[in-house]
Coordinates of C-alpha atoms in Angstrom, one line a residue:
M7 CA 2.4 32.5 -19.2
A8 CA 3.9 29.9 -16.9
R9 CA 7.6 29.4 -17.0
R10 CA 9.2 26.0 -17.7
A11 CA 10.8 24.9 -14.4
K12 CA 14.6 24.8 -14.4
T13 CA 15.9 21.3 -13.6
T14 CA 19.2 19.6 -13.5
R15 CA 17.9 16.1 -13.8
T16 CA 15.8 14.1 -16.3
R17 CA 12.5 12.2 -15.7
E18 CA 14.5 9.0 -15.9
Q19 CA 16.8 10.1 -13.2
T20 CA 13.9 11.1 -11.0
L21 CA 12.5 7.6 -11.6
E22 CA 15.8 6.0 -10.7
W23 CA 16.0 8.0 -7.5
F24 CA 12.4 7.2 -6.6
Q25 CA 13.1 3.4 -6.9
Q26 CA 16.1 3.8 -4.6
A27 CA 14.2 5.8 -2.0
R28 CA 11.6 3.1 -1.2
F29 CA 9.9 4.9 1.8
G30 CA 7.9 8.1 2.0
M31 CA 5.5 10.1 4.1
F32 CA 1.9 10.9 2.9
I33 CA 0.2 13.8 4.6
H34 CA -3.6 14.4 4.4
W35 CA -4.4 17.7 5.9
G36 CA -7.2 20.2 5.3
V37 CA -10.1 22.0 6.9
Y38 CA -12.0 18.6 7.2
A39 CA -9.6 17.9 10.1
L40 CA -11.7 20.4 12.1
L41 CA -14.6 17.8 12.1
G42 CA -12.3 15.0 13.1
K43 CA -14.1 12.4 11.0
G44 CA -11.8 11.8 8.1
E45 CA -11.3 13.5 4.7
W46 CA -14.5 12.2 3.1
I47 CA -16.8 13.6 5.8
R48 CA -18.6 16.2 3.5
N49 CA -19.8 13.3 1.4
V50 CA -20.2 10.6 4.0
G51 CA -21.9 13.0 6.4
H52 CA -24.0 14.6 3.6
I53 CA -22.9 18.0 4.6
P54 CA -24.2 20.8 2.3
Q55 CA -21.6 23.1 0.9
E56 CA -23.1 26.1 2.6
E57 CA -22.6 24.3 6.0
Y58 CA -19.1 23.2 5.0
D59 CA -18.2 26.8 4.1
R60 CA -18.2 27.5 7.9
L61 CA -15.0 25.5 8.4
P62 CA -12.3 27.8 6.9
P63 CA -13.0 30.7 9.2
R64 CA -12.3 28.3 12.1
F65 CA -9.0 27.0 10.7
T66 CA -6.2 28.6 12.8
A67 CA -3.6 25.7 12.9
K68 CA -1.9 27.6 15.8
K69 CA 0.6 24.8 16.5
F70 CA 1.5 24.0 12.8
D71 CA 5.3 23.2 12.8
P72 CA 6.4 22.0 9.3
D73 CA 10.0 21.8 10.6
G74 CA 8.8 19.4 13.3
W75 CA 6.9 17.3 10.7
A76 CA 10.0 17.2 8.5
D77 CA 12.2 16.2 11.4
L78 CA 9.8 13.4 12.2
A79 CA 9.9 12.1 8.7
K80 CA 13.7 12.2 8.7
R81 CA 13.9 10.3 12.0
A82 CA 11.6 7.6 10.5
G83 CA 13.9 7.1 7.6
M84 CA 11.5 8.5 5.1
K85 CA 13.2 9.7 1.9
Y86 CA 10.3 11.8 0.4
M87 CA 7.0 13.3 1.2
V88 CA 3.7 13.7 -0.7
V89 CA 1.1 16.2 0.6
T90 CA -2.5 17.0 -0.3
T91 CA -2.6 20.3 -2.1
K92 CA -6.3 19.9 -2.7
H93 CA -8.5 17.0 -1.7
H94 CA -12.0 16.1 -2.9
D95 CA -13.6 18.9 -0.9
G96 CA -11.8 21.3 -3.3
F97 CA -10.2 23.3 -0.6
C98 CA -6.7 24.5 -1.6
M99 CA -3.9 24.2 1.0
F100 CA -1.8 26.5 -1.2
D101 CA -2.2 30.2 -2.2
A102 CA -4.1 29.4 -5.4
H103 CA -4.4 32.5 -7.6
N104 CA -7.8 31.7 -9.1
T105 CA -10.0 31.1 -6.1
D106 CA -10.8 32.3 -2.6
W107 CA -11.5 28.8 -1.4
K108 CA -8.0 28.4 0.0
V109 CA -5.9 28.3 3.1
T110 CA -4.6 31.9 2.9
N111 CA -8.2 33.0 3.4
T112 CA -8.4 31.4 6.8
P113 CA -7.3 32.8 10.2
F114 CA -4.1 30.7 9.6
G115 CA -3.5 33.0 6.6
R116 CA -0.3 31.4 5.2
D117 CA 0.6 29.1 2.3
A118 CA 0.9 25.8 4.1
I119 CA 2.3 24.0 1.1
A120 CA 5.0 26.5 0.6
E121 CA 6.1 26.2 4.2
M122 CA 6.1 22.4 4.1
V123 CA 8.1 22.4 0.9
S124 CA 10.7 24.7 2.5
A125 CA 11.0 22.6 5.7
F126 CA 11.2 19.2 4.0
E127 CA 13.6 20.3 1.2
R128 CA 15.9 21.9 3.7
R129 CA 16.3 18.4 5.2
G130 CA 16.9 16.8 1.9
I131 CA 13.4 15.3 1.6
P132 CA 11.9 16.0 -1.8
V133 CA 8.2 16.8 -1.9
G134 CA 5.4 15.6 -4.2
F135 CA 2.0 17.1 -4.7
Y136 CA -1.3 15.2 -4.4
Y137 CA -4.1 16.8 -6.3
S138 CA -7.7 15.7 -6.5
I139 CA -9.4 15.8 -9.9
M140 CA -12.7 15.3 -8.1
D141 CA -13.9 18.6 -6.6
W142 CA -17.1 18.8 -4.6
W143 CA -16.9 22.6 -4.2
H144 CA -16.4 23.8 -7.8
E145 CA -19.7 24.5 -9.6
D146 CA -18.4 23.1 -12.9
Y147 CA -17.0 19.8 -11.7
L148 CA -19.3 17.0 -12.8
P149 CA -20.8 14.6 -12.0
R150 CA -22.4 15.8 -8.8
L151 CA -22.5 13.8 -5.6
A152 CA -25.6 11.7 -5.8
W153 CA -27.2 12.9 -2.6
E154 CA -27.0 16.6 -3.5
A155 CA -27.7 16.3 -7.3
D156 CA -31.2 17.8 -6.8
R157 CA -30.0 20.9 -5.0
R158 CA -27.0 21.4 -7.3
P159 CA -28.3 20.7 -10.8
E160 CA -25.7 20.1 -13.6
E161 CA -27.6 22.1 -16.1
G162 CA -25.6 25.2 -17.3
H163 CA -22.3 23.8 -16.0
D164 CA -19.4 22.6 -18.1
V165 CA -16.8 20.3 -16.7
M166 CA -14.2 21.7 -19.2
R167 CA -14.5 25.1 -17.5
Y168 CA -13.5 23.2 -14.3
I169 CA -10.6 21.6 -16.2
E170 CA -9.3 25.1 -17.2
Y171 CA -9.4 26.0 -13.4
L172 CA -7.6 22.8 -12.6
R173 CA -4.9 23.4 -15.2
E174 CA -4.2 26.9 -13.8
H175 CA -3.5 25.1 -10.5
I176 CA -1.2 22.6 -12.1
E177 CA 0.7 25.5 -13.8
Q178 CA 1.1 27.2 -10.4
L179 CA 2.1 24.0 -8.6
M180 CA 4.6 23.0 -11.3
T181 CA 6.4 26.4 -11.3
E182 CA 6.1 28.3 -8.0
Y183 CA 7.3 25.7 -5.4
R184 CA 10.6 24.7 -6.9
P185 CA 12.3 22.2 -6.6
A186 CA 8.9 20.6 -5.7
P187 CA 7.1 18.7 -6.9
F188 CA 9.0 15.5 -7.9
V189 CA 5.6 13.8 -8.5
L190 CA 2.2 14.9 -9.6
W191 CA 0.1 12.5 -7.5
W192 CA -3.5 12.5 -9.0
D193 CA -6.5 11.2 -7.2
G194 CA -10.3 11.2 -7.7
G195 CA -10.1 10.4 -11.4
W196 CA -12.5 7.4 -11.3
M197 CA -15.7 9.3 -12.1
N198 CA -14.7 10.5 -15.6
R199 CA -12.8 8.9 -18.5
P200 CA -9.5 10.7 -19.1
E201 CA -10.3 11.6 -22.7
A202 CA -13.5 13.4 -21.5
L203 CA -11.3 15.7 -19.3
G204 CA -8.3 16.1 -21.5
G205 CA -6.2 14.1 -19.1
Q206 CA -3.4 13.3 -21.4
E207 CA -3.1 16.9 -22.5
T208 CA -3.0 18.1 -18.9
N209 CA -0.2 15.6 -18.1
D210 CA 1.7 16.6 -21.2
H211 CA 1.5 20.3 -20.2
A212 CA 2.7 19.4 -16.7
R213 CA 5.8 17.7 -18.2
R214 CA 6.5 20.6 -20.4
L215 CA 6.5 22.9 -17.3
K216 CA 8.6 20.4 -15.3
P217 CA 10.3 17.8 -17.4
D218 CA 11.7 15.8 -14.5
I219 CA 8.4 15.1 -12.9
L220 CA 6.8 11.7 -12.3
I221 CA 3.0 11.3 -12.7
N222 CA 0.9 8.5 -11.2
D223 CA -1.9 6.4 -12.7
R224 CA -4.9 7.9 -11.0
A225 CA -6.0 10.1 -13.9
F226 CA -6.3 6.7 -15.8
T227 CA -3.5 7.5 -18.2
R228 CA -0.5 5.4 -18.6
E229 CA 2.3 7.2 -16.9
D230 CA 5.2 6.5 -14.5
L231 CA 3.9 4.7 -11.4
V232 CA 1.0 2.6 -10.2
T233 CA -0.5 3.3 -6.8
P234 CA -2.4 0.4 -5.0
E235 CA -4.2 1.8 -2.0
Q236 CA -4.6 0.0 1.3
R237 CA -3.4 -3.3 -0.1
I238 CA -0.1 -5.0 -1.0
P239 CA -0.1 -6.8 -4.4
P240 CA 0.8 -10.4 -3.5
T241 CA 3.6 -10.7 -6.1
G242 CA 4.3 -7.1 -7.0
L243 CA 2.9 -5.6 -10.3
L244 CA 3.8 -6.5 -13.8
D245 CA 2.9 -5.0 -17.2
E246 CA 1.3 -7.0 -20.1
D247 CA 4.7 -8.3 -21.1
G248 CA 5.6 -9.5 -17.6
R249 CA 8.0 -6.7 -16.9
P250 CA 8.0 -5.2 -13.4
L251 CA 6.1 -1.9 -13.0
V252 CA 7.1 0.9 -10.8
W253 CA 4.6 0.9 -7.9
E254 CA 4.0 2.5 -4.6
A255 CA 1.5 1.2 -2.0
C256 CA -0.2 4.0 -0.1
I257 CA -1.3 2.8 3.3
T258 CA -2.6 4.3 6.6
M259 CA -1.5 3.6 10.1
T260 CA -5.2 3.7 11.1
S261 CA -8.0 1.3 10.3
H262 CA -9.7 3.5 7.7
W263 CA -9.5 7.3 7.1
W264 CA -6.6 9.3 5.8
G265 CA -7.5 12.6 7.4
Y266 CA -7.6 13.2 11.1
D267 CA -10.2 10.9 12.9
R268 CA -10.6 11.8 16.5
E269 CA -12.6 8.6 17.1
E270 CA -9.9 6.2 15.8
T271 CA -8.8 3.5 18.2
V272 CA -7.3 0.9 16.0
Y273 CA -3.7 1.5 14.8
K274 CA -1.4 -0.9 13.0
T275 CA 1.4 -1.9 15.4
P276 CA 5.0 -0.9 14.9
E277 CA 5.9 -4.5 14.3
F278 CA 3.3 -4.8 11.6
L279 CA 4.4 -1.6 9.9
I280 CA 8.1 -2.5 9.8
R281 CA 7.3 -5.9 8.4
M282 CA 4.9 -4.3 5.9
L283 CA 7.7 -2.0 4.7
V284 CA 10.0 -5.0 4.2
D285 CA 7.3 -7.0 2.4
I286 CA 6.6 -4.2 0.0
V287 CA 10.2 -3.5 -0.9
S288 CA 10.8 -7.3 -1.3
K289 CA 8.1 -7.2 -4.0
G290 CA 9.8 -4.2 -5.8
G291 CA 7.5 -1.5 -4.4
N292 CA 7.7 1.7 -2.4
L293 CA 5.7 2.4 0.8
L294 CA 3.9 5.8 1.1
L295 CA 2.8 5.8 4.8
N296 CA 0.2 8.3 5.8
V297 CA -0.3 10.7 8.7
G298 CA -3.4 12.8 9.2
P299 CA -2.5 15.8 11.4
R300 CA -4.9 17.4 13.8
P301 CA -6.6 20.7 12.9
D302 CA -4.2 22.6 15.2
G303 CA -1.2 21.4 13.2
T304 CA 0.1 18.7 15.6
I305 CA 0.7 15.1 14.8
Q306 CA -0.9 12.8 17.3
R307 CA 1.2 10.6 19.6
E308 CA 0.1 7.3 18.0
F309 CA 1.7 8.3 14.7
V310 CA 4.8 9.7 16.3
E311 CA 5.5 6.6 18.3
R312 CA 5.1 4.3 15.3
L313 CA 7.3 6.4 13.0
E314 CA 10.0 6.6 15.6
A315 CA 9.9 2.8 16.1
I316 CA 10.3 2.4 12.3
G317 CA 13.1 4.9 12.4
A318 CA 14.9 3.0 15.2
W319 CA 14.7 -0.2 13.0
M320 CA 15.9 1.8 9.9
D321 CA 18.9 3.1 11.9
R322 CA 20.1 -0.5 12.1
Y323 CA 18.9 -1.9 8.8
S324 CA 18.3 0.8 6.2
E325 CA 21.0 -0.6 3.9
A326 CA 18.6 -3.6 3.4
I327 CA 15.8 -1.2 2.2
Y328 CA 17.3 1.8 0.3
G329 CA 18.5 1.0 -3.2
T330 CA 17.3 -2.6 -3.0
T331 CA 15.3 -4.6 -5.5
A332 CA 12.8 -7.4 -5.4
S333 CA 13.5 -10.8 -4.0
P334 CA 14.6 -13.4 -6.5
F335 CA 12.6 -16.1 -4.6
N336 CA 9.0 -16.9 -5.5
L337 CA 8.5 -18.6 -2.2
L338 CA 10.3 -18.9 1.2
P339 CA 10.0 -21.8 3.7
F340 CA 10.4 -19.4 6.7
Y341 CA 8.5 -16.3 7.8
G342 CA 10.5 -13.5 6.4
R343 CA 11.5 -11.7 3.2
V344 CA 14.5 -11.1 0.9
T345 CA 15.7 -7.9 -0.7
T346 CA 18.5 -7.7 -3.2
K347 CA 21.4 -5.3 -3.9
G348 CA 23.6 -6.4 -6.8
E349 CA 25.3 -9.7 -5.7
R350 CA 24.1 -9.4 -2.1
L351 CA 20.9 -10.8 -0.6
Y352 CA 19.4 -9.3 2.5
V353 CA 17.5 -11.9 4.4
H354 CA 14.9 -10.5 6.8
V355 CA 13.8 -13.1 9.4
F356 CA 10.5 -12.2 11.1
E357 CA 9.8 -15.3 13.2
W358 CA 12.8 -17.1 14.7
P359 CA 12.8 -20.8 13.5
A360 CA 12.7 -23.5 16.2
D361 CA 15.7 -25.4 14.6
G362 CA 17.8 -22.2 14.4
A363 CA 18.3 -22.4 10.7
I364 CA 16.7 -21.0 7.5
R365 CA 16.7 -22.5 4.0
L366 CA 17.2 -20.5 0.8
P367 CA 15.5 -22.7 -1.8
G368 CA 16.8 -23.3 -5.3
L369 CA 19.7 -20.8 -4.9
K370 CA 22.2 -21.8 -7.7
N371 CA 24.9 -19.4 -6.7
E372 CA 27.8 -20.2 -4.4
I373 CA 27.7 -18.2 -1.1
K374 CA 30.9 -16.3 -0.4
R375 CA 29.9 -15.1 3.1
V376 CA 26.9 -14.8 5.4
S377 CA 27.0 -12.1 8.1
V378 CA 24.8 -10.5 10.7
V379 CA 23.9 -6.9 9.7
E380 CA 25.3 -5.3 12.9
K381 CA 28.5 -3.8 14.1
G382 CA 31.5 -6.1 13.4
R383 CA 29.5 -8.2 10.9
P384 CA 29.8 -11.5 12.7
R385 CA 29.9 -14.4 10.2
L386 CA 27.4 -17.2 10.1
A387 CA 27.9 -20.8 9.0
C388 CA 26.1 -22.1 5.8
E389 CA 26.1 -25.3 3.8
R390 CA 24.6 -26.6 0.6
D391 CA 21.8 -29.2 1.0
G392 CA 20.8 -30.4 -2.4
D393 CA 19.4 -27.5 -4.4
D394 CA 19.2 -25.3 -1.3
W395 CA 21.5 -23.4 1.0
V396 CA 21.0 -23.7 4.8
I397 CA 22.1 -20.9 7.1
T398 CA 22.7 -21.5 10.8
L399 CA 21.4 -18.5 12.7
P400 CA 22.5 -17.0 16.0
E401 CA 21.0 -18.5 19.2
T402 CA 18.7 -15.5 19.7
A403 CA 17.2 -13.0 17.2
P404 CA 19.3 -9.7 17.0
D405 CA 16.0 -7.8 16.5
P406 CA 12.6 -8.8 17.9
V407 CA 10.7 -7.6 14.8
A408 CA 12.9 -8.3 11.8
S409 CA 16.5 -9.5 12.0
V410 CA 18.6 -8.9 8.9
F411 CA 21.5 -11.0 7.4
A412 CA 23.7 -10.2 4.4
V413 CA 24.4 -13.1 2.0
D414 CA 27.2 -12.3 -0.4
L415 CA 27.1 -14.4 -3.6
D416 CA 29.5 -15.1 -6.4
G417 CA 27.4 -13.2 -8.9
A418 CA 23.9 -11.9 -9.6
P419 CA 21.3 -14.1 -7.8
E420 CA 20.1 -17.2 -9.8
V421 CA 17.2 -19.0 -8.3
E422 CA 15.2 -22.0 -9.5
P423 CA 11.5 -21.2 -8.6
M424 CA 10.0 -23.5 -5.9
V425 CA 7.2 -25.7 -7.3
L426 CA 4.6 -27.1 -4.9
G427 CA 3.4 -30.6 -5.5
P428 CA 2.7 -34.0 -4.0
D429 CA 5.1 -35.8 -1.6
A430 CA 6.0 -39.5 -1.8
S431 CA 2.6 -40.4 -0.5
G432 CA 0.8 -38.2 -3.0
A433 CA -0.3 -35.7 -0.4
I434 CA 0.2 -31.9 -0.8
E435 CA 1.0 -29.8 2.2
L436 CA 0.1 -26.1 1.7
P437 CA 1.1 -24.0 4.7
V438 CA 0.0 -20.3 4.5
L439 CA 3.7 -19.3 4.0
Y440 CA 3.5 -20.9 0.6
G441 CA 0.3 -19.0 -0.3
F442 CA -0.3 -15.4 -1.4
L443 CA -2.6 -13.2 0.6
D444 CA -4.6 -10.8 -1.4
G445 CA -7.6 -8.5 -1.1
P446 CA -9.0 -5.3 -2.6
H447 CA -8.8 -1.8 -1.2
G448 CA -9.2 -2.3 2.5
M449 CA -7.3 -5.6 2.6
R450 CA -7.2 -6.9 6.2
I451 CA -5.9 -10.4 6.1
R452 CA -2.3 -10.8 7.2
Y453 CA 0.4 -13.2 8.4
E454 CA 0.5 -13.7 12.2
A455 CA 2.7 -16.0 14.3
E456 CA 2.0 -17.9 17.5
G457 CA 4.4 -20.3 19.1
G458 CA 6.7 -20.2 16.1
V459 CA 3.9 -21.2 13.7
V460 CA 2.6 -18.8 11.1
H461 CA -1.1 -18.5 10.2
A462 CA -3.3 -16.2 8.2
G463 CA -5.1 -14.0 10.7
N464 CA -7.3 -10.9 10.9
W465 CA -9.7 -12.4 8.4
I466 CA -12.4 -9.8 8.8
N467 CA -12.9 -8.8 5.2
P468 CA -15.0 -11.3 3.1
K469 CA -13.2 -10.1 -0.1
D470 CA -9.7 -11.2 1.2
S471 CA -8.2 -14.5 0.2
I472 CA -5.2 -16.8 0.2
E473 CA -4.1 -18.6 -3.0
W474 CA -1.6 -21.4 -3.7
T475 CA -0.3 -22.7 -7.1
V476 CA 0.4 -26.5 -7.2
E477 CA 1.4 -28.9 -9.9
V478 CA 0.3 -32.5 -10.1
P479 CA 1.4 -35.2 -12.5
R480 CA -2.1 -36.4 -13.3
R481 CA -5.7 -35.4 -13.0
G482 CA -7.3 -36.5 -9.7
D483 CA -9.5 -35.8 -6.8
Y484 CA -8.2 -34.6 -3.4
R485 CA -9.7 -34.3 0.0
V486 CA -9.1 -30.9 1.5
W487 CA -8.2 -30.7 5.2
L488 CA -8.2 -27.3 6.9
D489 CA -5.8 -26.6 9.8
Y490 CA -7.7 -23.7 11.4
R491 CA -9.2 -22.3 14.5
V492 CA -12.4 -20.4 15.3
E493 CA -12.9 -18.5 18.6
P494 CA -15.8 -19.4 20.8
G495 CA -19.1 -17.9 19.4
Q496 CA -17.5 -17.1 16.0
G497 CA -18.5 -20.2 14.1
G498 CA -20.8 -20.3 11.1
S499 CA -18.8 -18.3 8.5
E500 CA -18.6 -19.7 5.0
V501 CA -15.3 -21.0 3.6
E502 CA -15.1 -21.2 -0.2
F503 CA -12.6 -23.2 -2.2
I504 CA -12.1 -22.0 -5.7
V505 CA -10.0 -24.2 -8.1
N506 CA -8.6 -22.6 -11.2
G507 CA -10.7 -19.5 -11.0
K508 CA -9.7 -16.3 -12.9
D509 CA -9.1 -12.9 -11.4
A510 CA -11.6 -10.5 -12.9
P511 CA -10.6 -6.9 -13.4
R512 CA -12.0 -4.3 -11.1
I513 CA -14.1 -1.8 -13.1
M514 CA -14.3 1.8 -11.8
P515 CA -17.3 4.1 -12.1
N516 CA -15.8 5.6 -15.3
G517 CA -15.9 2.2 -16.9
M518 CA -12.2 1.7 -16.9
I519 CA -10.1 -1.0 -15.4
A520 CA -8.2 -0.3 -12.2
G521 CA -4.6 -1.0 -12.7
T522 CA -3.9 -2.2 -9.2
G523 CA -5.7 -5.5 -9.0
G524 CA -7.9 -6.6 -6.1
G525 CA -10.9 -7.6 -8.3
A526 CA -13.3 -10.5 -8.0
V527 CA -12.7 -14.2 -9.0
E528 CA -14.7 -15.6 -11.9
G529 CA -15.3 -19.2 -12.9
G530 CA -13.5 -22.2 -11.5
E531 CA -14.8 -25.1 -9.5
R532 CA -16.3 -23.9 -6.2
Q533 CA -17.3 -25.6 -2.9
V534 CA -18.5 -23.9 0.2
V535 CA -18.4 -25.2 3.8
K536 CA -19.2 -23.6 7.1
T537 CA -16.9 -23.2 10.1
A538 CA -17.7 -24.3 13.6
S539 CA -16.1 -23.0 16.8
T540 CA -12.9 -24.8 17.8
Q541 CA -12.9 -23.1 21.1
G542 CA -9.8 -21.1 20.0
R543 CA -7.6 -24.1 19.4
F544 CA -6.2 -25.2 16.0
R545 CA -7.8 -28.3 14.6
R546 CA -7.8 -30.3 11.4
K547 CA -11.2 -30.6 9.6
Q548 CA -12.0 -32.4 6.4
A549 CA -13.7 -29.7 4.4
A550 CA -14.2 -30.6 0.8
V551 CA -13.2 -32.8 -2.2
I552 CA -11.7 -30.9 -5.1
R553 CA -10.5 -32.0 -8.6
L554 CA -7.1 -30.9 -9.9
K555 CA -6.1 -31.1 -13.6
K556 CA -2.8 -32.3 -14.7
G557 CA -0.1 -29.6 -14.5
A558 CA -0.5 -26.3 -12.7
N559 CA -3.6 -25.5 -10.6
T560 CA -4.6 -22.6 -8.4
I561 CA -6.5 -23.1 -5.2
K562 CA -8.0 -20.0 -3.6
V563 CA -9.6 -19.9 -0.1
M564 CA -12.1 -17.1 0.6
V565 CA -14.7 -16.4 3.3
P566 CA -17.7 -15.0 1.3
T567 CA -19.7 -14.5 4.5
I568 CA -18.4 -13.8 7.9
R569 CA -21.0 -14.6 10.6
R570 CA -19.6 -12.3 13.3
Q571 CA -16.4 -10.3 13.7
K572 CA -13.8 -12.7 12.3
A573 CA -13.9 -15.8 10.1
M574 CA -11.0 -17.9 11.2
D575 CA -7.2 -18.2 11.6
L576 CA -5.7 -20.6 9.0
R577 CA -2.4 -22.3 9.3
G578 CA -2.8 -24.0 5.9
I579 CA -4.5 -26.8 4.0
E580 CA -3.5 -30.4 3.1
L581 CA -4.7 -32.2 0.0
A582 CA -4.9 -35.9 0.3
P583 CA -5.5 -38.0 -2.8
V584 CA -8.8 -39.8 -3.0
E585 CA -8.0 -43.5 -3.8

């Protein structure tokens, strides 16, 4: 009989702490690391189980140093860690009592999870447990992988016997690694409906055993936090009533796999990762940033260098991350983000403006003080300009990646949302800064800057998009001008304009709706044009004529087909009324 875990805090207190923490480390480590081709290799490589069985006897992890891992997380400014106790291959990285398919039956011979919990908790970093519902090893997990269904028939097997096995793991994980875990981080639940596996009952039992625990959404039950993967929701996440959800974006530093990939050559830059952290926090989310250690237990140099760069930035600016909430601004006219802490705004400036000033649009409050977040807190000048406040910046950026300024207000922030619409001539300028980048799992599009001008770049995924919302006083037709560039030899991609389309939900294999967005677009007026090479220079091109209805309209730009490696870089679009 499992014992109820002793705890001194409630689930609500855990949730409050989690939303203060903002930044955590994800660790994907298992015997799949021996193959160096990512954590899905048994499925992607069609490796039969009898062949995969040869991996555990080779797992020595001679250089495993959980204290070193924990020190690295602390230097990076990470406030928590989540580790894979069992991934889809079913191999247990803890000393599971009900199976021999586990790490203690390898030459390594020790409970890796226990050692990681001890090392991280000693440094004040709480640990959460990832656990895969999907299990390619267990005979009773159903459905089978499609490519091995013939050699592993389902007849005579009962998935609920597997669920009994799973629940024994959950009991052990909830009670034998205290104070861990602070979160039960499910994954692999998309093949079965939760009611078919008793998902709610399993979660209820976990909460009885550990009342302070958080549970994520990947068993497809409504719990504590939503976990978009490899994408950043463009405006955060809201529930059906428009209230902010608790969410955490899990993202790799690599181009694809979570587990160790010895062939990886593309890594997100430190600059990109720091700005990504700020972006996520400014939208009310947490960042769970992944490392995939090598089979010998070491963490590769590319991960270490990036985490230490983030840590150096956090040493200066962590007050603008920890304990902050989402930006009160819907749009900003400069490349940067805003986080909030009570009556203070933290303004993060990514690209230094040519005129040396930034504008906070629609801010109703009086500003009491603006200061640079650095030693001595030098003050900056500010003045009201109509509905906006304008802040004069220092001559040079205090930080090359993201400089931070504290804006103290006379109360909680009050902001009038920015509305995009026609100027005096009837034209509508839509720079990419006023649009929302979006995409599904594997989103690649991102903001980039060149010569002080921001564009949407890295447009290599045909499912990625940018969308603007505009309001017009009357129905009318508009010519669309693209401000774009295409590298030599990269022309011929399709560019699609979708007016007033609707985001369709993403349906998973179990027939349920994914709660993290990133679905297709349905309906709307659509026009498609093809790009031509601009020899790598930005040019304006008349692309289409669209019709807008009176009031609010959405305009989405997508690239449904990419002819070669990359579609285009886009600075924005201009809508000119058709007379």
